[in-house]
Structures are given as structure tokens and as C-alpha cells.
XYZ file of C-alpha atoms in Angstrom:
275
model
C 0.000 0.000 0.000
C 2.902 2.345 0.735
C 4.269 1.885 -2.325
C 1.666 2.086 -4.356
C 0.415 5.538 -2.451
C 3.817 6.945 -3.204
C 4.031 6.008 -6.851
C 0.475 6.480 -7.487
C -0.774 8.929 -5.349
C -3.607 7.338 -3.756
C -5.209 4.175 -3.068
C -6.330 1.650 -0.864
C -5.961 1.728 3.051
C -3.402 4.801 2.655
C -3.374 8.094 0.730
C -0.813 10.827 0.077
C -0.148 13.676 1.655
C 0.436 17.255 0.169
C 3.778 18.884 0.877
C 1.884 21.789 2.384
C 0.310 19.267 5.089
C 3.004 17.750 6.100
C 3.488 18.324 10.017
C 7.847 17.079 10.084
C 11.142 18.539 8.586
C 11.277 15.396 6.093
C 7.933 15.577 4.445
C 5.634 11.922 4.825
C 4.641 10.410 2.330
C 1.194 8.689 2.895
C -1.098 8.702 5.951
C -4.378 6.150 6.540
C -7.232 7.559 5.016
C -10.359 9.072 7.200
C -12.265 5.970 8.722
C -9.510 3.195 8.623
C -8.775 1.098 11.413
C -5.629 -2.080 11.519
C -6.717 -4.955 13.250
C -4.597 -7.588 13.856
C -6.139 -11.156 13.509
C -4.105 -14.350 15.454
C -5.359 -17.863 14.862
C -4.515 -18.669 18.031
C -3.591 -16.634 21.409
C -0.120 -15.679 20.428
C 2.879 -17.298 22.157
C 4.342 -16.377 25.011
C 2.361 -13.631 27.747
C -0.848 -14.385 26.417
C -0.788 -17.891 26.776
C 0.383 -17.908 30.391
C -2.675 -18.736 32.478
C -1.314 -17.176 35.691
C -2.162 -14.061 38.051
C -5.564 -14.015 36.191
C -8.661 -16.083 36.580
C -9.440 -17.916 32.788
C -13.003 -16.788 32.494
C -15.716 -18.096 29.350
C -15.864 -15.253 27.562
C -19.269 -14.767 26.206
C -20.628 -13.372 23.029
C -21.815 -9.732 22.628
C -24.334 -8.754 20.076
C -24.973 -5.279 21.015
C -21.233 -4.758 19.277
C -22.933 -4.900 15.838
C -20.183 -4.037 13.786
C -17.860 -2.178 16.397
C -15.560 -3.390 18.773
C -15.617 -2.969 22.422
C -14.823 0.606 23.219
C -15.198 0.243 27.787
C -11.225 1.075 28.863
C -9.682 -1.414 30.066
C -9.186 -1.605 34.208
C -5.924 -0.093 35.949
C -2.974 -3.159 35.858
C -1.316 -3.898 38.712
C 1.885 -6.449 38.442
C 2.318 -8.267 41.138
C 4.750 -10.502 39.776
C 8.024 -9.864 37.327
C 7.073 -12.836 34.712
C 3.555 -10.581 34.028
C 6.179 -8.229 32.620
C 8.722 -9.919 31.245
C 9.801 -10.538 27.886
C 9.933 -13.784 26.542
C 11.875 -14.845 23.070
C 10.908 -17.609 20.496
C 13.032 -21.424 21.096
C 14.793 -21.872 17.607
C 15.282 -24.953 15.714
C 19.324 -24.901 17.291
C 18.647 -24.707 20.651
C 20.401 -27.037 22.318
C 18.521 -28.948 25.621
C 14.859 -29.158 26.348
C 11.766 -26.628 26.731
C 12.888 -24.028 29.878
C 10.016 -24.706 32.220
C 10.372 -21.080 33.531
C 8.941 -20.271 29.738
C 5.286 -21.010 27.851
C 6.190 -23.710 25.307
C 7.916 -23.011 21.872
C 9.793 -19.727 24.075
C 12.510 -18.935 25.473
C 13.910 -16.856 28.873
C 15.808 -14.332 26.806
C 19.417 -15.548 27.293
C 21.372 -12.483 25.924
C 21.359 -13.656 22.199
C 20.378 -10.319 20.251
C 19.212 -12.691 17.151
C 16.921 -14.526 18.913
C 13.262 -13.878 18.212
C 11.063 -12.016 20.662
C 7.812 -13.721 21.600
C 4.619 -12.838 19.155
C 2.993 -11.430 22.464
C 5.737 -8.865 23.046
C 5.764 -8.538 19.277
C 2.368 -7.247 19.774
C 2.657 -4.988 22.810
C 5.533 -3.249 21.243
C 3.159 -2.405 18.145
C 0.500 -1.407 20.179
C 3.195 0.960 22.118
C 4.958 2.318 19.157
C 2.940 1.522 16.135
C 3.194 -1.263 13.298
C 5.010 0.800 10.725
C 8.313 0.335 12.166
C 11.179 2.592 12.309
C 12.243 1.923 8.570
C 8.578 3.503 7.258
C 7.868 5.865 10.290
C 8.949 8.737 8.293
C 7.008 8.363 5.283
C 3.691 7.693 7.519
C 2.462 10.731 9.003
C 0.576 9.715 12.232
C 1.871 6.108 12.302
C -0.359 3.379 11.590
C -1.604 2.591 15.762
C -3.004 -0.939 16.250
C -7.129 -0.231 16.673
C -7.691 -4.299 17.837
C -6.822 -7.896 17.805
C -8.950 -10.437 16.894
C -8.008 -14.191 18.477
C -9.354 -17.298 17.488
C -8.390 -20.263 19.788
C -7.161 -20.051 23.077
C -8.763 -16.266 23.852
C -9.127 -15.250 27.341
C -9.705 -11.562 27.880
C -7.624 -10.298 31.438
C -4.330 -12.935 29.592
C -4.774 -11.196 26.308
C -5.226 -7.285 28.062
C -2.055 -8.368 30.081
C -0.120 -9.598 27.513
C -0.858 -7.716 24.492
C -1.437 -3.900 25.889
C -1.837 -3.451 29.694
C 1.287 -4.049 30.642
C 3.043 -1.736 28.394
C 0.309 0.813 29.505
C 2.063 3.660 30.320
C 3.204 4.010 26.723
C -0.183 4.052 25.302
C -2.878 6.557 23.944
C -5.322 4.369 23.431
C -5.784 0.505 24.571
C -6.424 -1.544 21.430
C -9.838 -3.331 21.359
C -9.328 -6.863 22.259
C -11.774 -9.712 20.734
C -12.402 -13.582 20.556
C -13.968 -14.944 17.753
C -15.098 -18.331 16.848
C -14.756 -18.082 12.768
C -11.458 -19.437 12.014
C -9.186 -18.963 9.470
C -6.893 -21.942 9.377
C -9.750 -24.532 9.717
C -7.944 -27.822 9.382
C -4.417 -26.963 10.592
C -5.413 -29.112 13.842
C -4.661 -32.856 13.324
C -6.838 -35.187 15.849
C -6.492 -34.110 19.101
C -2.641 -33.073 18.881
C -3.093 -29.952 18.412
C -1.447 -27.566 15.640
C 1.208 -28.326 13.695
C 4.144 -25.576 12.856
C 6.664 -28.152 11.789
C 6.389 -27.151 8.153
C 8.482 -23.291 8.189
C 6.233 -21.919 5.050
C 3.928 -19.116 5.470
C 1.643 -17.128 3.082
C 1.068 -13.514 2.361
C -1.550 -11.893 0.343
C -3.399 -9.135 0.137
C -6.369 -7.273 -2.165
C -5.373 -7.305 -5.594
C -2.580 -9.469 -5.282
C -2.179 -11.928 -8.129
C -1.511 -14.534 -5.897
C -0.314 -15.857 -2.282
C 3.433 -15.006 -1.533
C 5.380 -18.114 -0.465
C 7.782 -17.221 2.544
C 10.297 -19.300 4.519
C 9.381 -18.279 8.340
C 13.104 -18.725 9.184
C 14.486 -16.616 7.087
C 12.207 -13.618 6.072
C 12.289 -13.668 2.815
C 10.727 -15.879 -0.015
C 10.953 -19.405 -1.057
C 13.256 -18.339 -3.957
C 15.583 -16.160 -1.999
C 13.939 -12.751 -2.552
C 12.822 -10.396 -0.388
C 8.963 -9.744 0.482
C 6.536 -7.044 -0.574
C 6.317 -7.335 2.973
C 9.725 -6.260 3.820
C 9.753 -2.813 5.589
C 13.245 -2.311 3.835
C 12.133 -3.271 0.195
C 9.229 -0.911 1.118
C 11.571 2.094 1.926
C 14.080 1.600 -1.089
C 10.874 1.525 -3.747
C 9.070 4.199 -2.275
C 12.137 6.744 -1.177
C 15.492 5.201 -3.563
C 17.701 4.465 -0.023
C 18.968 0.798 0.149
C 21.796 -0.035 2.816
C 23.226 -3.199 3.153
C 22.591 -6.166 6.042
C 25.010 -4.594 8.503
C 23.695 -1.236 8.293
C 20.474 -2.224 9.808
C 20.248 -0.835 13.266
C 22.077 2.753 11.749
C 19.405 2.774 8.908
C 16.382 2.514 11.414
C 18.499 5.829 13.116
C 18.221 7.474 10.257
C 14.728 6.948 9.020
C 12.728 6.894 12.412
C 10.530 10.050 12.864
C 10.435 12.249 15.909
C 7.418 10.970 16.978
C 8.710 7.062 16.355
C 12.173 7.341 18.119
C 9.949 9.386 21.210
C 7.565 6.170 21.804
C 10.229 3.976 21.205
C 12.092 5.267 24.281
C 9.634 5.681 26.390
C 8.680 1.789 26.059
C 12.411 0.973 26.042
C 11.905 3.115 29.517
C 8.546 1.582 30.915
């Protein structure tokens, strides 16, 4: 969508913004148009916080038809941590980790052991978006306002006071706005359970597709970047060098996120850094 905006001037979830409008020194290109809201939809409760049953009673959560077509807009109640793992951040196991499953950590994560390559749990992927937005550093300066996370949508697994924990409360202080957080019983991966053994992420492929695309995207999970080798439309950095021209190379990634982080970005990114 960003690229598209910025070649074509309009567009989908996104349009662009006149020079004259522009509220920083190094003029955005895009912003989301009047009315549209990201929601983020997970299969399953992601892993790590959200899937710790602790320091909250698991409660049936019950379905609301007086939402219509809106999501819950009631704040959500003061947090108060009462233990450091409601806090703390988790990273993913990899496929080289030597030993068994840490039982201080949810399965399929890790304590965080001091390795900077090693994933960070999808749950603190999640809080950090809802704390600093889901553009990313890379793309925060050609999207005026950010794109803020309005909800998340969870299939399996959904309890309300883990998910508010996990996902948003306890990164609260970093926050405008709590996103909205739902269950829903209409699943997207129907059939990725086989008998009772639960599901199966053995096989590293993923898919990405959106409106208008030709067809699904074939990833490797691993690595970030295609089956054959290339890098994804989804890639913030592929985004940046078609809509702006600047490439950099592998190494250059942490100084390249410097350089193109807004004001407003590199601000909330602190602060949570902070919290």
C-alpha cells in the first residue's frame, strides 16, 4: 500500500499527503485515510504472555451482540503487576537450541538468554506495536501519524484479562489508546489441527496476500524472505528503497532505522524501552 500511495498517489488503506500538510522537517509520504482502522487477527492466542494462564482467573468469555459491527470501546481496568514474569519478555526457542523446553517459559519460548538474534515472543511482538505503532522505524517517516493498532482479533485459546495483560496493559504507560481486544469463533486456518494433537508448525512456510494481489506469496518463516531467496513485498526495507530510492546493506540495519525513524517514532520507542 505504501508503495503504491507513493508512486500512485492514492489508493487503498493509505493516501498521500500534500507537501503543504506535512506536520515534520522530512515531508511523509502517505497517511491512513479518514475511517480506517488495523486490526490484527491471530489464529490462536499468540505465544508467550498471552498464553500464560497465571495471576488471572481464565473466564468463558461470552458473546456480545450489542457490538454490531464495532468493537468494544469500555477502557480497560488499571494493571497492577504483582509478579516480574507478568512483565517480562519472553523470546521464540529456535530450531538450534540445544537442551529441552525451559520450564520457567510457555512452550515453543525462550527466557531471553542475551542472544540479540533470537526472536522475541509474538505477544511482546504485539505490545511493542500497540506501544509504538506497526510501521516500524524503517517507514515511520514516510507515515504521518503512524499506523496505531485499533484491535486484535483471536481465534483459539482467547481469554480476555491474559490477552489485556499480555498484548497492551502491561506496556500501559506508553499508550494513547488501549487496542480493542476480541475472541472470535470463525477461524481462518480450519484444518491446521490434526486429531487431538493440536497444531502443527513443523512445516516453516507461510503465506502472504493481500487485495489485488495476483496470488499468495510463499515465505520461509526462518528466514524472512521468499521461497526463492527474494525479499517480500512485505519487507519494511524493500518498502523504503521503492518508495524513497535508499537501500543499505545487512550490517547497516540498526544505523538505517536511526536514520529513518521520525520524531514521533524514536519518542515512543524510548519511552517503552523506559517503561
Amino acid at each position: 500500500h505504501v508503495r503504491a500511495v507513493a508512486d500512485a498517489g492514492g489508493g487503498g488503506a493509505f493516501e498521500a499527503v500534500d507537501e503543504a500538510g506535512a506536520s515534520e522537517a522530512t515531508t511523509p509520504s502517505v497517511r491512513l485515510r479518514a475511517g480506517v482502522a488495523l486490526y490484527l487477527y491471530c489464529s490462536s492466542a499468540p505465544c508467550g504472555n498471552a498464553t500464560i494462564r497465571k495471576w488471572a482467573k481464565t473466564k468463558r468469555e461470552v458473546f456480545r451482540p450489542e457490538l454490531g459491527d464495532a468493537p468494544p470501546l469500555e477502557p480497560h481496568a488499571p494493571f497492577r503487576v504483582t509478579a516480574p514474569g507478568q512483565v517480562a519478555l519472553l523470546g521464540k526457542r529456535r530450531p538450534d537450541d540445544a537442551g529441552e523446553q525451559d520450564a520457567k517459559a510457555p512452550p515453543g519460548c525462550a527466557v531471553p538468554d542475551g542472544d540479540a538474534l533470537r526472536p522475541h515472543s509474538c505477544s511482546d511482538k504485539v505490545a511493542r506495536w500497540a506501544a509504538v505503532g506497526l510501521e516500524g522505524a524503517l517507514l515511520s517517516g514516510l507515515v504521518e501519524g503512524g499506523c496505531r493498532l485499533s484491535g486484535v482479533v483471536v481465534g483459539r485459546k482467547y481469554c480476555f484479562e491474559h490477552a489485556r495483560r499480555a498484548l497492551c496493559c502491561r506496556v500501559a504507560s506508553c499508550l494513547e489508546t488501549h487496542p480493542a481486544l476480541m475472541g472470535t469463533g470463525v477461524l481462518l486456518d480450519v484444518g491446521a489441527y490434526t486429531g487431538g494433537a493440536g497444531a502443527d508448525f513443523v512445516d516453516g512456510r507461510c503465506y502472504a496476500w493481500a487485495s489485488g494481489d495476483a496470488s499468495p506469496e510463499e515465505l520461509d518463516g526462518a528466514a524472512g524472505r521468499r521461497t526463492d531467496g527474494a525479499p517480500s513485498v512485505l519487507c519494511r526495507a524493500r518498502m523504503l528503497r521503492d518508495a524513497t530510492g535508499e537501500a543499505y546493506n545487512a550490517g547497516e540495519y540498526a544505523a538505517a532505522k536511526r536514520r529513518a525513524a521520525s520524531a514521533a517514532y524514536a519518542d515512543a520507542d524510548r519511552r517503552l524501552r523506559s517503561a
